[in-house]
Coordinates of N, CA and C in Angstrom, one line a residue:
M1 N 111.8 67.9 64.3 CA 111.5 68.9 65.0 C 111.1 69.9 63.7
F2 N 109.8 70.3 63.1 CA 109.7 71.6 61.9 C 109.4 72.6 62.6
A3 N 109.4 73.7 62.2 CA 109.0 75.5 62.4 C 109.6 76.6 61.4
D4 N 108.5 77.0 61.3 CA 109.3 78.1 59.8 C 109.8 79.1 60.6
H5 N 109.8 79.5 61.3 CA 110.6 81.0 61.9 C 112.2 80.4 62.7
V6 N 113.3 81.1 62.3 CA 114.7 81.0 62.8 C 114.2 81.3 64.0
E7 N 113.6 82.3 64.7 CA 113.5 82.3 66.5 C 112.7 80.8 66.9
I8 N 111.8 80.5 66.1 CA 111.4 79.0 66.8 C 112.4 78.3 66.8
Q9 N 112.9 78.2 65.5 CA 114.2 77.2 65.6 C 115.2 76.9 66.2
R10 N 115.7 78.3 67.2 CA 117.0 78.9 67.4 C 116.8 77.9 69.0
G11 N 115.5 77.9 69.6 CA 114.9 77.6 70.8 C 115.4 76.0 71.2
P12 N 114.9 75.1 70.3 CA 115.4 73.7 70.7 C 116.7 73.5 70.6
L13 N 117.4 74.0 69.3 CA 118.8 74.2 69.2 C 119.9 74.3 70.1
Q14 N 119.3 75.7 70.8 CA 119.7 76.3 72.3 C 119.6 74.9 73.2
R15 N 118.7 74.5 73.6 CA 117.9 73.6 74.6 C 119.0 72.0 74.6
F16 N 119.1 71.7 73.0 CA 119.6 70.6 72.7 C 120.7 70.9 71.6
P17 N 121.8 71.5 72.1 CA 122.8 71.6 71.1 C 123.4 70.4 70.5
D18 N 123.6 69.4 70.5 CA 123.8 68.1 69.9 C 122.8 67.8 68.5
A19 N 122.2 68.4 68.5 CA 120.9 67.6 67.7 C 121.2 68.1 66.0
A20 N 121.0 67.8 65.1 CA 120.9 68.9 64.0 C 119.9 68.9 63.2
H21 N 120.4 70.0 62.0 CA 119.4 71.1 61.8 C 119.7 70.4 60.2
V22 N 118.4 71.4 59.8 CA 118.6 71.4 58.3 C 117.6 72.3 58.4
L23 N 118.6 73.6 58.1 CA 117.6 74.9 58.3 C 117.6 75.8 57.1
G24 N 117.2 76.9 56.7 CA 117.5 77.7 55.6 C 119.1 78.6 55.3
R25 N 119.7 78.7 56.4 CA 120.8 78.8 56.3 C 121.6 78.1 55.7
D26 N 121.9 76.4 55.6 CA 122.1 75.7 55.8 C 122.6 75.5 53.8
D27 N 123.8 75.6 53.6 CA 123.8 74.7 51.9 C 123.5 73.4 51.8
A28 N 123.5 72.7 50.3 CA 123.5 71.5 50.0 C 123.9 70.6 50.8
H29 N 125.2 70.5 51.3 CA 126.2 69.9 51.6 C 125.7 69.6 53.3
A30 N 125.8 70.6 54.0 CA 125.2 70.7 55.4 C 124.2 70.2 55.6
R31 N 123.1 69.9 54.6 CA 121.6 69.4 55.1 C 122.1 68.1 54.8
A32 N 123.2 67.3 53.2 CA 122.7 66.5 53.7 C 123.7 65.7 54.3
D33 N 124.6 66.6 54.9 CA 125.6 66.0 56.4 C 124.4 65.7 57.2
A34 N 123.5 66.8 57.6 CA 123.2 66.5 58.9 C 122.1 65.4 59.0
V35 N 121.3 65.4 58.0 CA 120.7 63.7 57.5 C 121.0 62.8 58.3
A36 N 122.6 62.5 57.4 CA 123.3 61.9 57.5 C 123.3 61.0 58.5
R37 N 124.2 62.4 59.5 CA 124.4 62.1 60.9 C 123.0 61.8 61.7
F38 N 122.0 62.1 61.8 CA 120.6 61.9 62.1 C 120.5 60.8 61.8
Q39 N 120.5 59.9 60.6 CA 120.2 58.6 60.4 C 120.6 57.4 60.8
C40 N 122.6 57.7 61.3 CA 123.0 56.9 62.3 C 122.4 56.1 63.4
P41 N 122.4 55.1 63.8 CA 121.9 54.5 65.1 C 122.8 55.5 66.1
D42 N 123.7 55.8 66.5 CA 124.0 56.6 67.1 C 124.4 58.1 67.1
G43 N 123.8 58.7 65.9 CA 123.6 59.8 65.8 C 122.8 61.0 66.5
P44 N 122.6 62.2 66.2 CA 122.1 62.8 67.3 C 120.6 62.4 67.3
R45 N 119.5 62.7 68.5 CA 118.0 61.8 68.6 C 117.4 62.5 68.0
M46 N 117.6 64.5 67.7 CA 116.8 65.4 67.6 C 117.3 66.0 65.9
I47 N 116.7 66.0 65.0 CA 116.9 67.2 64.0 C 115.3 68.2 63.9
V48 N 116.1 69.5 63.9 CA 115.3 70.7 64.1 C 115.5 71.2 62.4
C49 N 114.2 71.3 62.0 CA 114.0 71.3 60.5 C 113.4 72.5 60.1
S50 N 113.3 73.4 59.2 CA 113.3 74.5 58.9 C 111.9 73.9 57.5
L51 N 110.8 74.5 58.0 CA 109.8 74.1 57.2 C 109.3 74.0 55.7
R52 N 110.5 75.0 55.4 CA 110.8 75.2 53.8 C 111.8 74.6 53.5
A53 N 112.5 74.5 54.2 CA 114.0 74.3 53.7 C 114.0 72.6 53.8
A54 N 113.3 72.1 54.6 CA 113.3 70.5 55.2 C 112.2 69.9 54.6
S55 N 110.9 70.3 53.8 CA 110.1 69.6 53.7 C 110.1 68.5 52.4
Q56 N 111.4 68.9 51.8 CA 111.5 68.3 50.9 C 113.2 68.2 50.3
G57 N 112.9 67.0 49.8 CA 114.3 66.4 49.2 C 115.6 65.7 50.7
I58 N 114.6 65.3 51.6 CA 115.5 65.1 53.1 C 114.7 63.4 53.6
T59 N 115.1 62.6 53.7 CA 114.7 61.3 54.2 C 115.3 61.2 55.8
P60 N 114.6 61.7 56.9 CA 115.5 61.4 57.9 C 114.1 59.9 58.6
T61 N 114.3 59.1 57.8 CA 113.5 57.7 58.3 C 113.4 57.1 60.1
R62 N 114.8 57.7 60.2 CA 115.4 57.3 61.7 C 113.9 57.6 62.2
A63 N 113.4 59.0 62.3 CA 112.4 59.6 63.1 C 111.2 58.5 62.9
S64 N 110.5 58.5 64.3 CA 109.1 57.9 64.8 C 108.3 58.5 64.9
N65 N 108.7 60.3 65.2 CA 108.0 61.4 66.0 C 108.4 62.6 65.1
V66 N 107.4 63.1 64.5 CA 107.3 64.3 64.2 C 106.8 65.6 65.1
A67 N 107.5 66.7 65.3 CA 106.4 67.5 65.8 C 106.9 68.8 65.1
F68 N 105.6 69.4 65.3 CA 105.7 71.1 64.1 C 105.6 72.1 65.7
L69 N 106.3 73.0 65.4 CA 106.4 73.9 66.4 C 105.8 74.9 66.4
E70 N 105.3 75.2 65.2 CA 104.3 76.1 65.0 C 103.8 76.1 63.2
L71 N 102.4 76.3 63.0 CA 101.8 76.3 61.3 C 102.1 77.1 60.4
G72 N 102.6 76.5 59.1 CA 102.6 77.3 58.2 C 101.2 77.2 57.5
W73 N 101.5 77.8 56.0 CA 100.0 78.4 55.5 C 99.3 77.5 55.0
T74 N 99.7 76.1 54.7 CA 99.0 75.3 53.8 C 99.3 73.8 54.0
P75 N 97.9 73.0 54.0 CA 97.9 71.4 54.4 C 99.4 70.7 53.9
A76 N 99.2 71.3 52.5 CA 100.6 70.7 51.8 C 101.7 70.6 52.1
R77 N 102.2 71.7 52.7 CA 103.6 72.0 53.9 C 104.0 70.9 54.6
H78 N 103.1 70.9 55.3 CA 102.7 69.9 56.6 C 102.7 68.5 56.1
D79 N 101.6 68.1 55.3 CA 101.7 66.8 54.2 C 103.3 66.1 53.9
Q80 N 103.6 67.1 53.3 CA 105.1 66.9 52.3 C 106.4 66.8 53.5
A81 N 106.4 67.7 54.9 CA 107.0 67.5 56.0 C 107.1 66.0 56.8
E82 N 105.8 65.9 56.9 CA 105.1 64.5 57.5 C 105.9 63.2 56.2
D83 N 105.6 63.9 55.4 CA 106.1 62.8 54.7 C 107.3 62.2 54.2
R84 N 108.2 63.5 54.6 CA 109.6 62.9 54.9 C 109.9 61.8 55.7
C85 N 109.2 61.3 56.5 CA 109.9 60.1 57.4 C 108.7 58.7 56.9
H86 N 108.2 59.1 56.7 CA 107.4 57.9 55.4 C 108.0 56.9 54.3
R87 N 108.8 56.5 54.0 CA 109.8 56.4 53.3 C 109.5 55.5 52.7
I88 N 109.6 54.5 51.4 CA 109.8 53.8 50.8 C 110.9 52.6 51.9
G89 N 110.2 51.5 52.5 CA 111.0 50.3 53.2 C 110.9 50.8 55.0
R90 N 110.4 51.9 54.8 CA 109.8 52.2 56.4 C 109.1 51.1 57.1
E91 N 108.6 50.4 58.1 CA 108.2 49.7 58.4 C 107.3 49.8 59.4
S92 N 108.3 50.6 60.5 CA 107.0 51.3 62.0 C 105.9 52.6 61.6
A93 N 105.4 52.8 62.3 CA 104.7 54.0 61.8 C 105.5 55.1 62.7
V94 N 104.9 56.5 61.7 CA 105.1 57.8 62.4 C 104.3 58.9 62.9
T95 N 104.4 58.8 64.0 CA 103.4 60.1 64.7 C 103.4 61.1 64.6
A96 N 102.8 62.3 64.1 CA 103.0 64.1 63.9 C 102.3 64.5 64.7
W97 N 102.8 65.2 65.7 CA 102.5 66.1 67.2 C 102.5 67.4 66.5
Y98 N 101.2 68.1 66.6 CA 101.1 69.2 66.7 C 101.1 70.6 67.9
L99 N 102.2 71.2 67.9 CA 101.9 71.5 69.4 C 101.3 73.0 69.0
L100 N 100.2 73.2 69.5 CA 99.4 74.6 69.7 C 99.4 74.9 71.2
A101 N 99.6 76.4 70.9 CA 99.2 76.9 72.6 C 97.7 77.3 72.4
P102 N 97.2 77.2 73.5 CA 96.0 78.1 73.5 C 95.3 78.9 73.7
E103 N 94.6 80.1 72.9 CA 94.3 81.2 73.4 C 95.6 82.0 72.5
T104 N 95.7 81.4 71.7 CA 96.8 82.3 70.7 C 96.8 81.9 69.1
I105 N 97.6 82.6 68.3 CA 96.8 82.4 67.0 C 97.3 81.2 65.9
D106 N 97.6 80.3 67.1 CA 97.9 78.5 66.7 C 96.7 77.9 66.4
E107 N 95.5 78.6 67.3 CA 94.4 78.1 67.5 C 93.5 78.5 66.1
T108 N 93.9 79.9 65.7 CA 93.2 80.1 64.6 C 93.8 79.5 63.2
M109 N 94.9 79.3 63.2 CA 95.6 79.1 62.5 C 95.1 77.5 61.8
A110 N 95.4 76.6 63.3 CA 94.7 75.0 62.7 C 93.3 75.0 62.2
T111 N 92.3 76.1 62.4 CA 91.4 76.1 62.2 C 90.9 76.5 60.6
L112 N 92.5 77.0 60.4 CA 92.6 77.4 58.5 C 92.6 76.3 57.8
L113 N 93.8 75.8 58.5 CA 94.4 75.1 57.7 C 93.2 73.5 57.8
Q114 N 92.3 73.2 58.8 CA 91.2 72.2 58.7 C 90.1 73.0 57.2
R115 N 90.1 74.3 57.7 CA 89.0 74.6 56.4 C 90.0 74.4 55.0
K116 N 90.9 74.9 54.6 CA 91.6 75.2 53.4 C 91.9 73.0 53.4
R117 N 92.0 72.1 53.9 CA 92.0 71.0 53.9 C 90.7 70.3 53.5
G118 N 89.9 71.0 54.2 CA 87.8 70.3 53.5 C 88.0 70.8 52.1
I119 N 88.2 72.4 51.7 CA 88.2 73.0 50.4 C 88.7 72.2 49.4
I120 N 90.1 71.6 49.4 CA 90.8 70.6 48.6 C 90.3 69.6 48.4
D121 N 89.8 68.8 49.7 CA 89.1 67.6 49.3 C 87.6 67.5 48.5
A122 N 86.9 68.5 49.0 CA 85.8 68.5 48.5 C 86.0 69.2 46.7
I123 N 86.9 69.7 46.3 CA 87.5 70.2 44.6 C 88.2 68.5 44.2
A124 N 88.8 67.6 45.3 CA 89.2 66.4 44.9 C 88.1 66.0 44.1
D125 N 87.0 65.7 45.1 CA 85.9 65.0 45.0 C 85.2 65.3 43.7
G126 N 84.9 66.3 43.3 CA 84.1 66.9 42.6 C 83.4 67.5 43.8
R127 N 82.9 67.9 44.4 CA 82.0 68.0 45.4 C 81.9 69.9 45.9
V128 N 80.9 70.2 45.5 CA 81.1 71.9 45.9 C 80.8 72.5 47.7
Q129 N 82.0 73.3 48.0 CA 82.2 73.7 49.1 C 81.3 74.3 49.7
D130 N 80.3 74.3 50.1 CA 79.5 75.6 50.5 C 79.9 76.2 51.3
G131 N 79.4 77.1 52.1 CA 80.2 78.3 53.1 C 80.7 79.3 52.7
E132 N 81.1 80.7 53.5 CA 81.7 81.8 53.1 C 82.7 81.8 52.9
A133 N 83.0 82.9 52.3 CA 85.0 82.6 51.7 C 86.2 82.6 52.8
L134 N 86.9 81.7 52.8 CA 87.6 81.2 54.2 C 88.6 82.5 54.3
V135 N 89.1 83.6 53.2 CA 89.6 84.4 53.7 C 88.2 85.9 54.6
E136 N 87.3 85.5 54.3 CA 86.0 86.4 55.1 C 86.3 85.5 56.5
A137 N 85.9 84.4 56.7 CA 86.1 84.2 57.7 C 87.3 84.0 58.0
L138 N 88.2 84.2 58.0 CA 89.8 84.0 58.7 C 89.8 85.7 59.6
V139 N 89.1 86.7 58.6 CA 89.1 87.8 59.1 C 88.2 88.0 60.4
R140 N 86.9 87.7 60.1 CA 86.5 87.3 61.2 C 86.2 87.2 61.9
D141 N 87.8 85.7 62.4 CA 87.9 85.4 63.3 C 89.0 85.7 64.2
L142 N 89.9 86.4 63.2 CA 90.7 87.2 64.1 C 90.2 88.3 64.2
R143 N 89.4 88.9 64.1 CA 89.1 90.3 64.7 C 88.0 90.2 66.4
A144 N 87.3 88.6 66.0 CA 86.5 88.3 67.3 C 87.1 88.4 68.5
R145 N 88.5 87.6 68.4 CA 89.2 87.2 70.0 C 90.4 87.4 70.1
P146 N 90.8 88.1 71.6 CA 92.2 89.1 71.1 C 93.4 87.8 71.9
F147 N 94.1 87.7 71.0 CA 95.3 86.6 71.6 C 96.3 87.4 72.6
R148 N 96.9 86.1 73.3 CA 97.4 86.3 74.2 C 99.4 86.4 74.0
H149 N 100.2 86.9 74.0 CA 101.7 86.6 73.4 C 102.6 85.5 74.0
L150 N 102.9 84.7 73.8 CA 103.5 83.7 74.6 C 104.7 84.3 75.1
R151 N 105.4 84.1 75.9 CA 106.8 84.3 76.4 C 107.5 83.2 76.0
A152 N 109.2 83.7 75.7 CA 110.0 82.7 75.8 C 110.4 82.1 77.2
V153 N 111.0 80.7 77.0 CA 111.0 79.6 78.3 C 112.0 78.7 77.1
A154 N 113.8 79.4 78.4 CA 114.5 78.7 78.2 C 114.9 77.1 78.7

């Protein structure tokens, strides 16, 4: 499980206290220990990770599912996090789940990430990406609709 914000990371850790974790507050030794415990066949079945702290340098290849509890600002950050489970020697598929709440900022962020990915792909392919500026589109979208706030559910 990947999340950016501490309060979002806290939810699954409270609900599943035996889960391993790789968070910003963890030092390098604690992070390595958490991944080693998770990799053991009889280890925790879940690892909660900071999108920043764990998107590089760890290899939780035991995971067959990766869940994103919130979205970061760049497609590359998500790609890096997904790739943590797709390592050399992996034989089975990995499924990435993006858990988005309707009528929240999640929808805008998902659209923004899609547009960024389209721009990146166009540049990499040598194509010209037409359309309005990314920031202008984001501001217009944010102003156009109200968002509802989510309440915590334990």
